[in-house]
Coordinates of C-alpha atoms and ligand atoms in Angstrom, one line a residue:
M1 CA -14.4 -7.9 3.5
V2 CA -12.1 -9.7 1.2
N3 CA -8.6 -8.2 1.0
P4 CA -8.2 -7.0 -2.7
F5 CA -4.4 -6.9 -2.7
R6 CA -2.3 -9.7 -4.1
P7 CA 1.2 -9.9 -2.6
S8 CA 2.2 -13.1 -4.4
A9 CA 4.5 -14.0 -7.3
G10 CA 2.6 -14.0 -10.6
A11 CA -0.7 -13.1 -8.9
N12 CA -2.6 -10.4 -10.9
P13 CA -2.9 -7.2 -8.8
P14 CA -6.4 -5.6 -8.4
Y15 CA -5.1 -2.7 -10.5
L16 CA -2.0 -2.9 -12.8
I17 CA -0.3 0.4 -12.1
G18 CA 1.6 2.3 -14.7
R19 CA 1.4 -0.1 -17.6
D20 CA -1.4 1.4 -19.7
A21 CA 0.8 3.1 -22.2
L22 CA 2.8 0.0 -22.9
L23 CA -0.3 -2.2 -23.2
D24 CA -1.8 0.3 -25.7
E25 CA 1.4 0.2 -27.7
F26 CA 1.2 -3.5 -27.8
D27 CA -2.4 -3.4 -28.8
D28 CA -1.5 -1.0 -31.6
S29 CA 1.2 -3.3 -32.8
L30 CA -1.2 -6.2 -32.9
E31 CA -3.5 -4.1 -35.1
A32 CA -0.7 -2.7 -37.2
G33 CA 0.3 -6.0 -38.6
P34 CA 3.5 -8.0 -39.1
G35 CA 6.7 -6.1 -38.4
A36 CA 5.2 -3.7 -35.8
P37 CA 7.7 -3.1 -33.0
Y38 CA 5.8 -4.4 -30.0
R39 CA 5.1 -7.7 -31.6
L40 CA 8.6 -8.6 -30.4
M41 CA 9.5 -7.5 -26.9
R42 CA 12.0 -8.2 -24.3
I43 CA 11.0 -7.2 -20.8
T44 CA 13.6 -7.0 -18.0
G45 CA 13.3 -6.2 -14.3
S46 CA 14.4 -7.3 -10.9
R47 CA 12.5 -9.9 -8.9
G48 CA 9.1 -8.6 -8.0
S49 CA 9.1 -5.8 -10.6
G50 CA 6.0 -7.3 -12.3
K51 CA 7.3 -9.2 -15.3
T52 CA 5.0 -12.2 -15.0
V53 CA 1.9 -10.1 -14.4
L54 CA 2.8 -7.9 -17.3
L55 CA 3.0 -11.0 -19.5
N56 CA -0.4 -12.0 -18.2
A57 CA -1.8 -8.6 -19.2
L58 CA -0.3 -8.8 -22.7
G59 CA -2.0 -12.2 -23.0
K60 CA -5.3 -10.6 -22.0
R61 CA -5.0 -7.9 -24.6
A62 CA -4.1 -10.4 -27.3
R63 CA -7.1 -12.6 -26.3
A64 CA -9.4 -9.6 -26.5
R65 CA -8.4 -9.5 -30.2
R66 CA -9.2 -13.2 -30.4
W67 CA -5.5 -14.1 -30.7
T68 CA -4.3 -17.4 -29.3
V69 CA -1.8 -17.2 -26.4
I70 CA 0.7 -19.7 -25.3
D71 CA 2.6 -19.1 -22.1
E72 CA 5.9 -20.9 -21.5
T73 CA 8.6 -20.8 -18.8
A74 CA 12.1 -21.1 -20.2
T75 CA 13.1 -24.3 -18.4
H76 CA 15.5 -26.7 -20.0
G77 CA 13.9 -28.1 -23.2
F78 CA 10.9 -25.7 -23.2
V79 CA 10.9 -25.5 -27.0
G80 CA 10.1 -29.3 -27.0
N81 CA 7.1 -28.6 -24.9
L82 CA 6.1 -25.8 -27.1
I83 CA 6.2 -28.1 -30.2
L84 CA 4.2 -30.8 -28.5
A85 CA 1.6 -28.2 -27.4
L86 CA 1.3 -26.8 -30.9
R87 CA 1.1 -30.2 -32.5
A88 CA -1.5 -31.5 -30.1
Q89 CA -3.7 -28.5 -31.0
Y90 CA -3.0 -27.8 -34.6
E91 CA -1.7 -30.8 -36.5
R92 CA -4.2 -32.8 -38.6
R93 CA -5.1 -35.8 -36.6
D94 CA -4.3 -38.4 -39.3
V95 CA -2.9 -41.8 -38.5
K96 CA 0.7 -40.7 -38.4
S97 CA 0.3 -38.1 -35.8
V98 CA -1.8 -40.3 -33.6
E99 CA 1.1 -42.7 -33.5
L100 CA 3.4 -39.9 -32.4
P101 CA 5.8 -39.9 -30.8
S102 CA 7.7 -42.4 -32.9
L103 CA 11.4 -42.7 -33.2
G104 CA 13.2 -40.5 -35.7
V105 CA 10.1 -39.1 -37.4
D106 CA 9.7 -35.4 -38.1
G107 CA 12.7 -34.1 -36.1
L108 CA 11.9 -36.3 -33.2
G109 CA 15.2 -37.7 -31.9
S110 CA 14.5 -40.1 -29.0
V111 CA 11.6 -41.0 -26.9
G112 CA 11.9 -41.7 -23.2
L113 CA 9.2 -42.6 -20.6
G114 CA 6.8 -39.7 -20.6
K115 CA 9.5 -37.3 -21.9
V116 CA 10.3 -36.5 -25.5
E117 CA 13.7 -35.4 -26.5
F118 CA 13.8 -33.6 -29.8
D119 CA 16.8 -33.8 -32.1
R120 CA 18.5 -30.5 -31.2
T121 CA 19.9 -29.7 -34.7
A122 CA 16.5 -30.1 -36.3
L123 CA 14.8 -28.1 -33.5
P124 CA 14.5 -24.8 -35.4
M125 CA 12.9 -26.5 -38.5
T126 CA 10.6 -28.6 -36.4
L127 CA 9.4 -25.6 -34.5
R128 CA 9.0 -23.5 -37.6
T129 CA 6.8 -26.2 -39.1
A130 CA 4.7 -26.4 -36.0
L131 CA 4.4 -22.6 -35.7
T132 CA 3.4 -22.3 -39.4
N133 CA 0.7 -24.9 -39.0
A134 CA -0.6 -23.1 -36.0
V135 CA -0.8 -19.6 -37.5
N136 CA -2.3 -21.1 -40.7
H137 CA -5.0 -22.7 -38.6
I138 CA -5.5 -19.6 -36.3
G139 CA -5.7 -17.2 -39.3
G140 CA -7.6 -19.6 -41.5
R141 CA -11.0 -17.9 -41.3
H142 CA -10.0 -14.6 -39.7
A143 CA -6.8 -13.2 -41.2
D144 CA -6.4 -10.7 -38.4
R145 CA -6.0 -13.3 -35.7
G146 CA -2.6 -14.6 -34.7
L147 CA -0.5 -16.3 -32.1
L148 CA 1.2 -14.7 -29.1
I149 CA 3.9 -16.7 -27.3
T150 CA 5.1 -15.4 -23.9
I151 CA 8.4 -16.7 -22.5
D152 CA 9.0 -16.1 -18.7
E153 CA 12.3 -16.5 -16.8
T154 CA 14.3 -16.2 -20.0
Q155 CA 17.5 -15.8 -18.1
G156 CA 17.4 -19.5 -17.4
A157 CA 16.9 -20.6 -21.0
D158 CA 19.3 -23.0 -22.8
V159 CA 20.9 -21.1 -25.7
A160 CA 19.9 -24.0 -28.1
D161 CA 16.2 -23.5 -27.2
L162 CA 16.3 -19.8 -27.6
R163 CA 18.2 -20.1 -30.9
A164 CA 15.6 -22.5 -32.2
L165 CA 12.8 -20.1 -31.2
A166 CA 14.6 -17.1 -32.6
T167 CA 15.3 -18.7 -35.9
A168 CA 11.8 -20.0 -36.3
V169 CA 10.1 -16.8 -35.3
Q170 CA 12.4 -14.8 -37.5
H171 CA 11.2 -16.8 -40.5
L172 CA 7.6 -16.3 -39.7
I173 CA 8.1 -12.6 -39.3
R174 CA 9.8 -12.5 -42.6
E175 CA 6.9 -14.3 -44.1
E176 CA 4.6 -11.7 -42.7
R177 CA 2.8 -14.1 -40.4
N178 CA 0.7 -13.0 -37.5
I179 CA 3.0 -13.9 -34.7
A180 CA 4.1 -12.0 -31.5
V181 CA 6.6 -13.0 -28.9
A182 CA 7.3 -11.4 -25.5
F183 CA 10.3 -12.5 -23.5
A184 CA 10.7 -11.6 -19.9
G185 CA 13.6 -12.1 -17.5
L186 CA 16.1 -10.7 -15.1
P187 CA 18.3 -7.8 -16.4
G188 CA 21.2 -10.2 -17.1
M189 CA 19.2 -12.1 -19.7
T190 CA 20.2 -9.6 -22.3
S191 CA 23.9 -9.9 -21.7
S192 CA 24.3 -13.6 -20.8
L193 CA 22.2 -14.8 -23.7
L194 CA 22.5 -12.2 -26.4
H195 CA 26.2 -12.6 -27.1
D196 CA 25.3 -15.5 -29.4
N197 CA 25.1 -14.2 -33.0
V198 CA 22.3 -16.5 -34.0
I199 CA 20.0 -14.7 -31.7
T200 CA 21.0 -11.2 -32.6
F201 CA 17.4 -10.6 -33.5
L202 CA 16.5 -10.8 -29.8
R203 CA 18.7 -7.7 -29.3
R204 CA 16.5 -6.0 -31.8
A205 CA 13.4 -6.8 -29.9
T206 CA 11.7 -3.8 -28.4
P207 CA 13.2 -3.4 -24.9
V208 CA 11.0 -2.8 -21.9
E209 CA 12.7 -2.1 -18.6
L210 CA 10.5 -2.3 -15.6
G211 CA 11.7 0.3 -13.1
D212 CA 9.9 1.9 -10.2
I213 CA 6.3 3.1 -10.6
S214 CA 5.7 6.8 -9.9
L215 CA 4.4 7.4 -6.4
D216 CA 1.5 9.6 -7.7
L217 CA 0.2 6.6 -9.6
V218 CA 0.7 4.3 -6.6
S219 CA -1.2 6.8 -4.4
D220 CA -4.1 7.0 -6.9
A221 CA -4.3 3.2 -7.2
F222 CA -4.4 2.7 -3.4
E223 CA -7.2 5.2 -3.1
D224 CA -9.2 3.7 -5.9
V225 CA -8.8 0.1 -4.9
I226 CA -9.5 0.8 -1.3
H227 CA -12.7 2.9 -2.0
E228 CA -13.9 0.5 -4.6
H229 CA -13.8 -2.3 -2.0
G230 CA -15.8 -0.3 0.6
Y231 CA -12.9 0.9 2.8
D232 CA -11.7 4.4 3.6
I233 CA -8.2 5.7 4.0
T234 CA -7.1 9.0 5.7
P235 CA -4.8 11.4 3.8
D236 CA -1.9 10.8 6.2
A237 CA -2.3 7.1 6.0
L238 CA -2.3 7.2 2.2
R239 CA 0.9 9.2 2.2
I240 CA 2.7 6.9 4.6
A241 CA 1.6 3.8 2.7
T242 CA 2.5 5.2 -0.7
E243 CA 6.0 6.4 0.4
A244 CA 6.7 3.0 1.9
T245 CA 6.3 1.2 -1.4
H246 CA 9.2 3.1 -3.1
G247 CA 7.3 2.4 -6.3
Y248 CA 8.3 -1.2 -6.2
P249 CA 5.4 -3.3 -7.5
F250 CA 5.8 -6.2 -5.0
M251 CA 5.9 -3.8 -2.1
V252 CA 2.8 -2.0 -3.4
Q253 CA 0.8 -5.3 -2.9
L254 CA 2.5 -6.1 0.4
V255 CA 1.8 -2.6 1.8
G256 CA -1.8 -2.6 0.5
Y257 CA -2.5 -6.1 1.8
N258 CA -1.1 -5.3 5.3
I259 CA -2.7 -1.8 5.8
W260 CA -6.0 -3.4 4.9
R261 CA -5.5 -6.1 7.5
K262 CA -4.7 -3.5 10.2
A263 CA -7.7 -1.3 9.3
L264 CA -9.8 0.0 12.2
G265 CA -13.3 -1.2 11.2
A266 CA -13.5 0.0 7.5
T267 CA -11.0 2.8 7.9
I268 CA -7.2 2.8 7.4
D269 CA -5.9 5.5 9.7
E270 CA -2.3 6.7 10.4
N271 CA -1.8 4.0 13.0
S272 CA -3.1 1.2 10.7
A273 CA -0.8 2.5 8.0
R274 CA 2.3 2.4 10.2
N275 CA 1.6 -1.1 11.5
G276 CA 0.8 -2.3 8.0
V277 CA 4.0 -0.9 6.6
E278 CA 6.0 -2.5 9.3
A279 CA 4.4 -5.9 8.7
A280 CA 5.0 -5.5 4.9
R281 CA 8.6 -4.7 5.5
L282 CA 9.1 -7.9 7.6
R283 CA 7.3 -9.9 5.0
L284 CA 9.5 -8.4 2.2
G285 CA 12.5 -9.7 4.1
G286 CA 11.3 -13.3 4.1
T287 CA 9.9 -13.4 0.6
V288 CA 12.3 -11.2 -1.4
H289 CA 15.5 -10.3 0.5
E290 CA 16.3 -13.7 2.0
P291 CA 15.8 -15.8 -1.2
A292 CA 17.7 -13.2 -3.3
I293 CA 20.7 -13.4 -0.9
E294 CA 20.5 -17.2 -0.7
D295 CA 21.0 -17.5 -4.4
L296 CA 24.3 -15.7 -4.3
S297 CA 27.9 -16.7 -3.8
S298 CA 29.6 -15.7 -0.6
V299 CA 31.7 -13.1 -2.5
D300 CA 28.5 -11.6 -3.9
R301 CA 27.2 -11.4 -0.4
T302 CA 30.3 -9.8 0.9
Y303 CA 30.0 -7.2 -1.8
L304 CA 26.5 -6.4 -0.7
L305 CA 27.4 -6.2 2.9
A306 CA 30.2 -3.7 2.0
M307 CA 27.6 -1.6 0.2
A308 CA 25.2 -1.7 3.2
Q309 CA 27.8 0.2 5.2
D310 CA 26.8 3.3 3.3
E311 CA 23.5 5.1 3.8
G312 CA 23.1 5.9 0.1
P313 CA 24.8 5.0 -3.2
S314 CA 28.3 3.5 -2.8
R315 CA 31.5 4.4 -4.6
T316 CA 32.7 1.2 -6.4
G317 CA 36.3 2.1 -5.4
D318 CA 35.3 2.1 -1.7
I319 CA 33.6 -1.3 -2.1
A320 CA 36.7 -2.8 -3.6
R321 CA 38.8 -1.4 -0.8
R322 CA 36.4 -2.7 1.9
I323 CA 36.3 -6.2 0.5
G324 CA 40.1 -6.1 0.0
K325 CA 40.1 -6.8 -3.7
D326 CA 41.4 -4.9 -6.8
T327 CA 38.8 -2.9 -8.7
Q328 CA 38.9 -5.3 -11.7
Y329 CA 38.0 -8.3 -9.4
A330 CA 35.3 -6.3 -7.6
G331 CA 34.0 -5.1 -11.0
R332 CA 33.2 -8.7 -12.0
Y333 CA 31.0 -9.2 -8.9
R334 CA 29.4 -5.8 -9.4
E335 CA 28.5 -6.9 -13.0
R336 CA 26.9 -10.2 -11.7
L337 CA 24.9 -8.4 -9.1
I338 CA 23.6 -6.0 -11.8
Q339 CA 22.6 -8.8 -14.0
A340 CA 20.8 -10.5 -11.2
G341 CA 18.7 -7.2 -10.8
I342 CA 19.9 -6.7 -7.2
I343 CA 22.0 -3.5 -7.7
H344 CA 22.3 -0.9 -10.4
S345 CA 24.8 1.7 -11.3
S346 CA 23.2 4.9 -10.1
S347 CA 25.8 7.3 -11.6
Y348 CA 29.3 6.9 -13.0
G349 CA 31.4 5.0 -10.4
Y350 CA 28.5 4.5 -8.0
V351 CA 26.2 1.6 -7.3
D352 CA 22.9 1.4 -5.3
F353 CA 20.4 -1.2 -4.3
T354 CA 17.6 -1.9 -6.7
I355 CA 15.3 -3.8 -4.3
P356 CA 14.0 -1.4 -1.6
Y357 CA 14.8 -2.0 2.1
L358 CA 17.6 -4.5 1.1
R359 CA 20.1 -2.2 2.7
Q360 CA 18.3 -2.1 6.0
W361 CA 17.7 -5.9 5.9
L362 CA 21.4 -6.5 5.3
Q363 CA 22.4 -4.2 8.1
E364 CA 20.0 -6.0 10.5
H365 CA 21.3 -9.4 9.4
A366 CA 24.9 -8.6 8.8
A367 CA 26.2 -10.6 11.8
T368 CA 24.6 -13.9 10.7
L369 CA 25.4 -13.3 7.0
I370 CA 29.1 -12.8 7.8
M371 CA 29.2 -15.9 9.8
R372 CA 27.6 -17.9 7.0
S373 CA 30.1 -16.5 4.4
E374 CA 33.1 -17.6 6.4
Ligands
LIG1 N1 2.1 -2.8 -12.3 C1 1.8 -3.3 -11.1 N2 0.9 -2.7 -10.3 C2 0.6 -3.2 -9.1 N3 1.1 -4.4 -8.6 C3 1.9 -5.1 -9.4 C4 2.3 -4.6 -10.7 N4 3.2 -5.4 -11.2 C5 3.4 -6.4 -10.3 N5 2.6 -6.2 -9.3 C6 2.5 -7.1 -8.1 O1 3.9 -7.4 -7.7 C7 4.1 -8.7 -7.3 C8 5.2 -9.3 -8.2 O2 4.8 -9.4 -9.6 P1 5.4 -10.5 -10.5 O3 5.3 -11.9 -9.9 O4 4.8 -10.3 -11.9 O5 7.0 -10.1 -10.6 P2 8.2 -10.7 -11.4 O6 8.9 -9.6 -12.0 O7 7.6 -11.7 -12.3 O8 9.0 -11.4 -10.2 P3 10.0 -12.7 -10.3 O9 11.2 -12.2 -11.0 O10 10.3 -13.1 -8.9 O11 9.3 -13.7 -11.1 C9 2.7 -9.4 -7.5 O12 2.2 -9.5 -6.2 C10 2.0 -8.5 -8.4 O13 0.6 -8.5 -8.1
LIG2 MG1 7.9 -13.8 -12.5

């Protein structure tokens, strides 16, 4: 039997848990017309919280309405790629555009080997023209069809790129065109990028924060997916598996995948569940905890190790004391870790881990991590 679970970044799960209401809101907004709230969305969540697969699901809903969907990742210069993609598809193929790219024409700054650099100051106008052509073309025969653009990993975007996109999209919205944009990124994307006045409009985008999924929904989804694929699961096994996910989407797939692997024949019993959960936890360490920690500075790591000395939420004052810094200094590192989606403030003056099992992982690896930080 093929394992139905998909524990891999960006891989669509067999059942997308807990997103129905949001997808319906989005669908309503597509129907409602220009200016509807979910036509402009900013989705934030930690690593593995399901941002990319949510963008995939939005794209699917839009396609069902015969909208066109363009998916971009916010790497350096992504707006240039977007313009080229739009032009390739929607610009009239007269002699001029066949000769593209040519120097200095139409907002094009310089042309390198296989890479086009757009004139940054003309970027908003160039993009606006390309988008206008695209929505004209898409809505030409069917006025209710439009264009959805999804932008993933927004926290890594250049401000110039985002500003161009924001300016252009704002104009199209004002002109009541059928356009929708969904931005997704780590929690910090809102603070690190939204200080810029020109993209204030992003702050007004409908915010969607991906938190933990309710365990009742996880349990139902496990049961349905497992039964639909010809396996069985005992009530005890279902409870063990569900609780082990902590409602964290990536862990839902990891647990599902591993309890399936450990099934006895076609039945997942208590023993298979315990073994599967253990395997999932190990896997989470390698695929989520380790890369998350490797991206951090050594002070960030020290902060986390100080938190891991507690068995629940930590008092920020205690952490500052443990790392031997004043509260203001410690506060800066706390803020960075919040923006990276690794910790969150659980109540006033307290912080806790956002990614499940990170505390245990840090406790188990403290010795090597301390050595590396020194
Ligand atoms: N709502 C959901 N229900 C069930 N599984 C989900 C859900 N959302 C995401 N997943 C699963 O979780 C894993 C992570 O999803 P995804 O790659 O979309 O996360 P992400 O937030 O984009 O992470 P990153 O920040 O690392 O890019 C995938 O295996 C995906 O199938
Ligand atoms: Mg992603």
